[in-house]
mmCIF file of C-alpha atoms in Angstrom:
data_model
loop_
_atom_site.group_PDB
_atom_site.id
_atom_site.type_symbol
_atom_site.label_atom_id
_atom_site.label_comp_id
_atom_site.label_asym_id
_atom_site.label_seq_id
_atom_site.Cartn_x
_atom_site.Cartn_y
_atom_site.Cartn_z
ATOM 1 C CA GLY T 611 0.000 0.000 0.000
ATOM 2 C CA ALA T 612 0.914 3.670 -0.238
ATOM 3 C CA VAL T 613 3.362 5.011 2.331
ATOM 4 C CA VAL T 614 3.500 8.430 3.916
ATOM 5 C CA SER T 615 6.425 9.488 6.073
ATOM 6 C CA GLN T 616 6.841 12.311 8.551
ATOM 7 C CA HIS T 617 9.991 13.875 9.871
ATOM 8 C CA PRO T 618 10.883 14.342 12.619
ATOM 9 C CA SER T 619 8.996 11.777 14.662
ATOM 10 C CA ARG T 620 9.412 13.873 17.793
ATOM 11 C CA VAL T 621 10.826 17.272 18.570
ATOM 12 C CA ILE T 622 11.420 19.265 21.736
ATOM 13 C CA CYS T 623 11.954 22.980 21.393
ATOM 14 C CA LYS T 624 12.076 26.127 23.471
ATOM 15 C CA SER T 625 9.198 28.552 23.579
ATOM 16 C CA GLY T 626 9.482 31.183 20.856
ATOM 17 C CA THR T 627 11.299 29.041 18.315
ATOM 18 C CA SER T 628 9.878 27.739 15.040
ATOM 19 C CA VAL T 629 9.572 24.080 14.158
ATOM 20 C CA LYS T 630 9.205 22.560 10.694
ATOM 21 C CA ILE T 631 7.533 19.197 10.139
ATOM 22 C CA GLU T 632 7.802 17.408 6.806
ATOM 23 C CA CYS T 633 5.240 15.085 5.257
ATOM 24 C CA ARG T 634 6.217 12.996 2.240
ATOM 25 C CA SER T 635 4.303 10.583 0.048
ATOM 26 C CA LEU T 636 6.917 7.967 -0.809
ATOM 27 C CA ASP T 637 5.424 6.035 -3.696
ATOM 28 C CA PHE T 638 2.693 8.211 -5.128
ATOM 29 C CA GLN T 639 2.075 11.808 -6.039
ATOM 30 C CA ALA T 640 -0.352 13.721 -3.887
ATOM 31 C CA THR T 641 -1.868 16.955 -5.084
ATOM 32 C CA THR T 642 -3.669 17.190 -1.762
ATOM 33 C CA MET T 643 -2.322 16.590 1.718
ATOM 34 C CA PHE T 644 -3.981 17.249 5.038
ATOM 35 C CA TRP T 645 -2.662 18.261 8.440
ATOM 36 C CA TYR T 646 -4.344 17.100 11.624
ATOM 37 C CA ARG T 647 -3.717 17.699 15.298
ATOM 38 C CA GLN T 648 -4.420 15.242 18.077
ATOM 39 C CA PHE T 649 -4.474 16.120 21.759
ATOM 40 C CA PRO T 650 -3.964 13.364 24.344
ATOM 41 C CA LYS T 651 -6.892 10.980 24.527
ATOM 42 C CA GLN T 652 -8.789 12.978 21.916
ATOM 43 C CA SER T 653 -9.599 12.561 18.282
ATOM 44 C CA LEU T 654 -7.857 14.001 15.259
ATOM 45 C CA MET T 655 -8.869 17.519 14.322
ATOM 46 C CA LEU T 656 -8.358 18.750 10.771
ATOM 47 C CA MET T 657 -6.184 21.846 10.731
ATOM 48 C CA ALA T 658 -5.715 22.559 7.047
ATOM 49 C CA THR T 659 -5.783 21.224 3.524
ATOM 50 C CA SER T 660 -2.535 21.582 1.627
ATOM 51 C CA ASN T 661 -2.788 21.890 -2.159
ATOM 52 C CA GLU T 662 0.247 21.588 -4.384
ATOM 53 C CA GLY T 663 1.016 24.876 -6.069
ATOM 54 C CA SER T 664 -1.589 26.920 -4.250
ATOM 55 C CA LYS T 665 -2.375 28.326 -0.828
ATOM 56 C CA ALA T 666 -3.488 26.034 1.948
ATOM 57 C CA THR T 667 -7.065 26.099 3.175
ATOM 58 C CA TYR T 668 -7.323 26.450 6.930
ATOM 59 C CA GLU T 669 -10.127 25.262 9.163
ATOM 60 C CA GLN T 670 -11.991 27.723 11.317
ATOM 61 C CA GLY T 671 -10.019 28.672 14.386
ATOM 62 C CA VAL T 672 -6.615 27.674 12.981
ATOM 63 C CA GLU T 673 -4.245 30.622 12.630
ATOM 64 C CA LYS T 674 -2.631 30.589 9.218
ATOM 65 C CA ASP T 675 0.197 32.843 10.357
ATOM 66 C CA LYS T 676 0.924 30.489 13.227
ATOM 67 C CA PHE T 677 0.840 27.277 11.231
ATOM 68 C CA LEU T 678 2.532 27.886 7.896
ATOM 69 C CA ILE T 679 1.942 25.257 5.249
ATOM 70 C CA ASN T 680 3.946 24.863 2.070
ATOM 71 C CA HIS T 681 3.165 22.203 -0.553
ATOM 72 C CA ALA T 682 6.049 22.817 -2.921
ATOM 73 C CA SER T 683 5.992 19.494 -4.768
ATOM 74 C CA LEU T 684 3.668 16.573 -5.416
ATOM 75 C CA THR T 685 5.368 14.518 -2.723
ATOM 76 C CA LEU T 686 6.154 17.023 0.015
ATOM 77 C CA SER T 687 4.153 19.261 2.315
ATOM 78 C CA THR T 688 5.643 21.075 5.279
ATOM 79 C CA LEU T 689 4.014 22.486 8.394
ATOM 80 C CA THR T 690 5.939 25.162 10.270
ATOM 81 C CA VAL T 691 4.804 26.032 13.769
ATOM 82 C CA THR T 692 6.029 29.591 14.194
ATOM 83 C CA SER T 693 6.957 31.089 17.539
ATOM 84 C CA ALA T 694 5.903 27.929 19.300
ATOM 85 C CA HIS T 695 4.387 28.079 22.779
ATOM 86 C CA PRO T 696 3.673 25.302 25.278
ATOM 87 C CA GLU T 697 0.018 25.205 24.225
ATOM 88 C CA ASP T 698 1.185 24.157 20.738
ATOM 89 C CA SER T 699 2.500 20.919 22.204
ATOM 90 C CA SER T 700 0.576 18.169 20.501
ATOM 91 C CA PHE T 701 0.699 15.261 18.086
ATOM 92 C CA TYR T 702 0.660 16.447 14.475
ATOM 93 C CA ILE T 703 -0.372 13.970 11.801
ATOM 94 C CA CYS T 704 -0.405 14.418 8.054
ATOM 95 C CA SER T 705 -2.194 12.462 5.387
ATOM 96 C CA ALA T 706 -1.806 12.329 1.641
ATOM 97 C CA ARG T 707 -4.629 11.625 -0.772
ATOM 98 C CA GLU T 708 -3.720 9.213 -3.527
ATOM 99 C CA PRO T 709 -5.059 10.397 -6.873
ATOM 100 C CA VAL T 710 -6.865 7.289 -8.150
ATOM 101 C CA GLY T 711 -9.075 5.991 -5.359
ATOM 102 C CA GLU T 712 -8.703 9.191 -3.335
ATOM 103 C CA THR T 713 -7.959 7.244 -0.182
ATOM 104 C CA GLN T 714 -6.094 9.188 2.499
ATOM 105 C CA TYR T 715 -2.935 7.538 3.766
ATOM 106 C CA PHE T 716 -1.630 8.717 7.102
ATOM 107 C CA GLY T 717 1.848 9.446 8.319
ATOM 108 C CA PRO T 718 3.093 8.145 11.670
ATOM 109 C CA GLY T 719 2.763 11.542 13.320
ATOM 110 C CA THR T 720 5.157 14.020 14.933
ATOM 111 C CA ARG T 721 5.097 14.657 18.643
ATOM 112 C CA LEU T 722 5.931 18.271 19.458
ATOM 113 C CA LEU T 723 6.822 19.365 22.972
ATOM 114 C CA VAL T 724 7.380 23.062 23.564
ATOM 115 C CA LEU T 725 9.121 23.915 26.813
ATOM 116 C CA ALA O 12 -21.093 21.700 10.216
ATOM 117 C CA GLN O 13 -20.698 17.954 10.084
ATOM 118 C CA ARG O 14 -20.200 15.835 13.161
ATOM 119 C CA VAL O 15 -19.317 12.220 13.897
ATOM 120 C CA THR O 16 -20.340 10.581 17.152
ATOM 121 C CA GLN O 17 -18.922 7.378 18.567
ATOM 122 C CA PRO O 18 -20.785 6.862 21.828
ATOM 123 C CA GLU O 19 -18.510 4.186 23.285
ATOM 124 C CA LYS O 20 -15.027 5.154 24.462
ATOM 125 C CA LEU O 21 -14.257 1.573 25.353
ATOM 126 C CA LEU O 22 -15.759 -1.723 24.271
ATOM 127 C CA SER O 23 -14.640 -5.036 25.678
ATOM 128 C CA VAL O 24 -15.844 -8.364 24.271
ATOM 129 C CA PHE O 25 -14.695 -11.939 24.475
ATOM 130 C CA LYS O 26 -12.954 -13.699 21.624
ATOM 131 C CA GLY O 27 -15.490 -15.290 19.318
ATOM 132 C CA ALA O 28 -18.294 -12.948 20.332
ATOM 133 C CA PRO O 29 -19.917 -10.523 17.869
ATOM 134 C CA VAL O 30 -18.686 -6.951 17.790
ATOM 135 C CA GLU O 31 -20.548 -3.783 16.902
ATOM 136 C CA LEU O 32 -18.896 -0.374 17.073
ATOM 137 C CA LYS O 33 -21.427 2.406 16.794
ATOM 138 C CA CYS O 34 -21.048 5.499 14.659
ATOM 139 C CA ASN O 35 -23.604 8.203 13.966
ATOM 140 C CA TYR O 36 -23.103 11.262 11.866
ATOM 141 C CA SER O 37 -24.812 14.546 11.211
ATOM 142 C CA TYR O 38 -24.604 16.207 7.841
ATOM 143 C CA SER O 39 -27.375 17.506 5.636
ATOM 144 C CA GLY O 40 -25.883 16.341 2.340
ATOM 145 C CA SER O 41 -24.405 13.035 1.163
ATOM 146 C CA PRO O 42 -21.164 12.368 2.980
ATOM 147 C CA GLU O 43 -18.656 9.639 2.446
ATOM 148 C CA LEU O 44 -18.074 7.476 5.527
ATOM 149 C CA PHE O 45 -14.953 5.611 6.587
ATOM 150 C CA TRP O 46 -13.660 3.429 9.368
ATOM 151 C CA TYR O 47 -9.996 3.788 10.305
ATOM 152 C CA VAL O 48 -8.112 1.501 12.687
ATOM 153 C CA GLN O 49 -5.031 2.213 14.763
ATOM 154 C CA TYR O 50 -3.206 -0.766 16.227
ATOM 155 C CA SER O 51 -0.888 -0.236 19.180
ATOM 156 C CA ARG O 52 2.098 1.953 18.242
ATOM 157 C CA GLN O 53 1.083 2.055 14.568
ATOM 158 C CA ARG O 54 -0.330 4.725 12.309
ATOM 159 C CA LEU O 55 -3.933 5.102 11.262
ATOM 160 C CA GLN O 56 -4.977 2.698 8.518
ATOM 161 C CA LEU O 57 -8.080 2.680 6.383
ATOM 162 C CA LEU O 58 -10.307 -0.263 7.264
ATOM 163 C CA LEU O 59 -13.469 0.398 5.261
ATOM 164 C CA ARG O 60 -15.143 3.024 3.139
ATOM 165 C CA HIS O 61 -18.857 2.860 2.499
ATOM 166 C CA ILE O 62 -18.702 3.334 -1.261
ATOM 167 C CA SER O 63 -16.600 0.203 -1.757
ATOM 168 C CA ARG O 64 -19.028 -2.007 0.185
ATOM 169 C CA GLU O 65 -16.359 -4.606 0.851
ATOM 170 C CA SER O 66 -15.470 -6.689 3.879
ATOM 171 C CA ILE O 67 -11.995 -6.252 5.341
ATOM 172 C CA LYS O 68 -10.660 -8.598 8.032
ATOM 173 C CA GLY O 69 -14.213 -9.832 8.500
ATOM 174 C CA PHE O 70 -15.546 -6.350 9.274
ATOM 175 C CA THR O 71 -18.508 -4.826 7.470
ATOM 176 C CA ALA O 72 -20.307 -1.527 7.770
ATOM 177 C CA ASP O 73 -23.537 -0.413 6.140
ATOM 178 C CA LEU O 74 -24.493 3.181 5.657
ATOM 179 C CA ASN O 75 -28.007 3.781 6.974
ATOM 180 C CA LYS O 76 -29.050 7.201 5.767
ATOM 181 C CA GLY O 77 -32.369 7.062 7.605
ATOM 182 C CA GLU O 78 -30.654 6.575 10.933
ATOM 183 C CA THR O 79 -27.514 8.491 9.863
ATOM 184 C CA SER O 80 -25.416 5.600 11.092
ATOM 185 C CA PHE O 81 -22.413 3.652 9.881
ATOM 186 C CA HIS O 82 -21.915 0.968 12.509
ATOM 187 C CA LEU O 83 -18.958 -1.397 12.199
ATOM 188 C CA LYS O 84 -19.682 -5.087 12.710
ATOM 189 C CA LYS O 85 -17.845 -8.362 12.906
ATOM 190 C CA PRO O 86 -19.584 -11.656 13.710
ATOM 191 C CA PHE O 87 -16.696 -13.317 15.559
ATOM 192 C CA ALA O 88 -14.084 -11.170 17.276
ATOM 193 C CA GLN O 89 -10.425 -12.170 17.241
ATOM 194 C CA GLU O 90 -7.724 -11.079 19.659
ATOM 195 C CA GLU O 91 -5.832 -9.287 16.906
ATOM 196 C CA ASP O 92 -8.841 -6.990 16.458
ATOM 197 C CA SER O 93 -7.908 -5.157 19.651
ATOM 198 C CA ALA O 94 -7.198 -1.589 18.553
ATOM 199 C CA MET O 95 -8.533 1.945 18.426
ATOM 200 C CA TYR O 96 -11.276 2.434 15.836
ATOM 201 C CA TYR O 97 -12.220 5.797 14.379
ATOM 202 C CA CYS O 98 -15.271 6.563 12.301
ATOM 203 C CA ALA O 99 -14.726 9.442 9.872
ATOM 204 C CA LEU O 100 -16.701 11.483 7.412
ATOM 205 C CA SER O 101 -15.676 13.317 4.275
ATOM 206 C CA VAL O 102 -17.662 16.027 2.540
ATOM 207 C CA ARG O 103 -17.058 16.719 -1.105
ATOM 208 C CA ALA O 104 -16.648 20.407 -1.826
ATOM 209 C CA GLY O 105 -16.201 21.803 -5.306
ATOM 210 C CA GLY O 106 -15.641 18.374 -6.808
ATOM 211 C CA GLY O 107 -12.764 17.454 -4.531
ATOM 212 C CA ALA O 108 -12.804 15.546 -1.292
ATOM 213 C CA ASP O 109 -12.524 17.525 1.892
ATOM 214 C CA GLY O 110 -10.474 16.601 4.913
ATOM 215 C CA LEU O 111 -11.878 14.045 7.312
ATOM 216 C CA THR O 112 -14.023 14.753 10.339
ATOM 217 C CA PHE O 113 -13.277 12.094 12.944
ATOM 218 C CA GLY O 114 -15.256 10.687 15.811
ATOM 219 C CA LYS O 115 -13.528 10.438 19.179
ATOM 220 C CA GLY O 116 -12.735 6.803 18.670
ATOM 221 C CA THR O 117 -13.626 3.536 20.387
ATOM 222 C CA HIS O 118 -10.997 1.421 22.057
ATOM 223 C CA LEU O 119 -11.879 -2.194 21.322
ATOM 224 C CA ILE O 120 -10.442 -4.839 23.617
ATOM 225 C CA ILE O 121 -10.870 -8.497 22.772
ATOM 226 C CA GLN O 122 -10.481 -10.696 25.804
ATOM 227 C CA PRO O 123 -9.206 -14.262 25.398
#
């Protein structure tokens, strides 16, 4: 099946720094990728839809200047958490939509801890 | 806005017993429904989608538009079915699929 990778798998940073998370589709091209956030013991919440070659679409309540998304190629989307604060600590998961059946394949997630 | 409800946080059944994981949704249009499974320390995987109407690992789910439900069923549970199960909904907007709206998940435990 299709594989989606995320890097890094976990990151610890100081408050005020920026963190970049990469999401790659390894064996298929994805014009659309999605970014989700999962708090402990809660479900995944869609943050934004990342479209190759165009601006990302953000869900209500998600600050686009806080969570910068770049989908520069058909296999790579990046999420940058700018000026991170402790409340941004969470599990960030991406998915990539394969073009034929349109199934979403999920990455393993990135655990962010902001001190 | 659409919503997905999974009323059971935890469901424990004995091996060989039938399993039913409940999922209800609210959306005024025609959504696409999915079941995703997450085994311990693994990523989310697609289990079923309603449009394909297939059975995976013995699981089936039927979309009931009248009851706005998409319950997941398996007649005989196996220990390897123990996992976290998420029901999810997708709304097509402008011809393309939208991101998924997830339920809170049900932790299924199969006891030997």
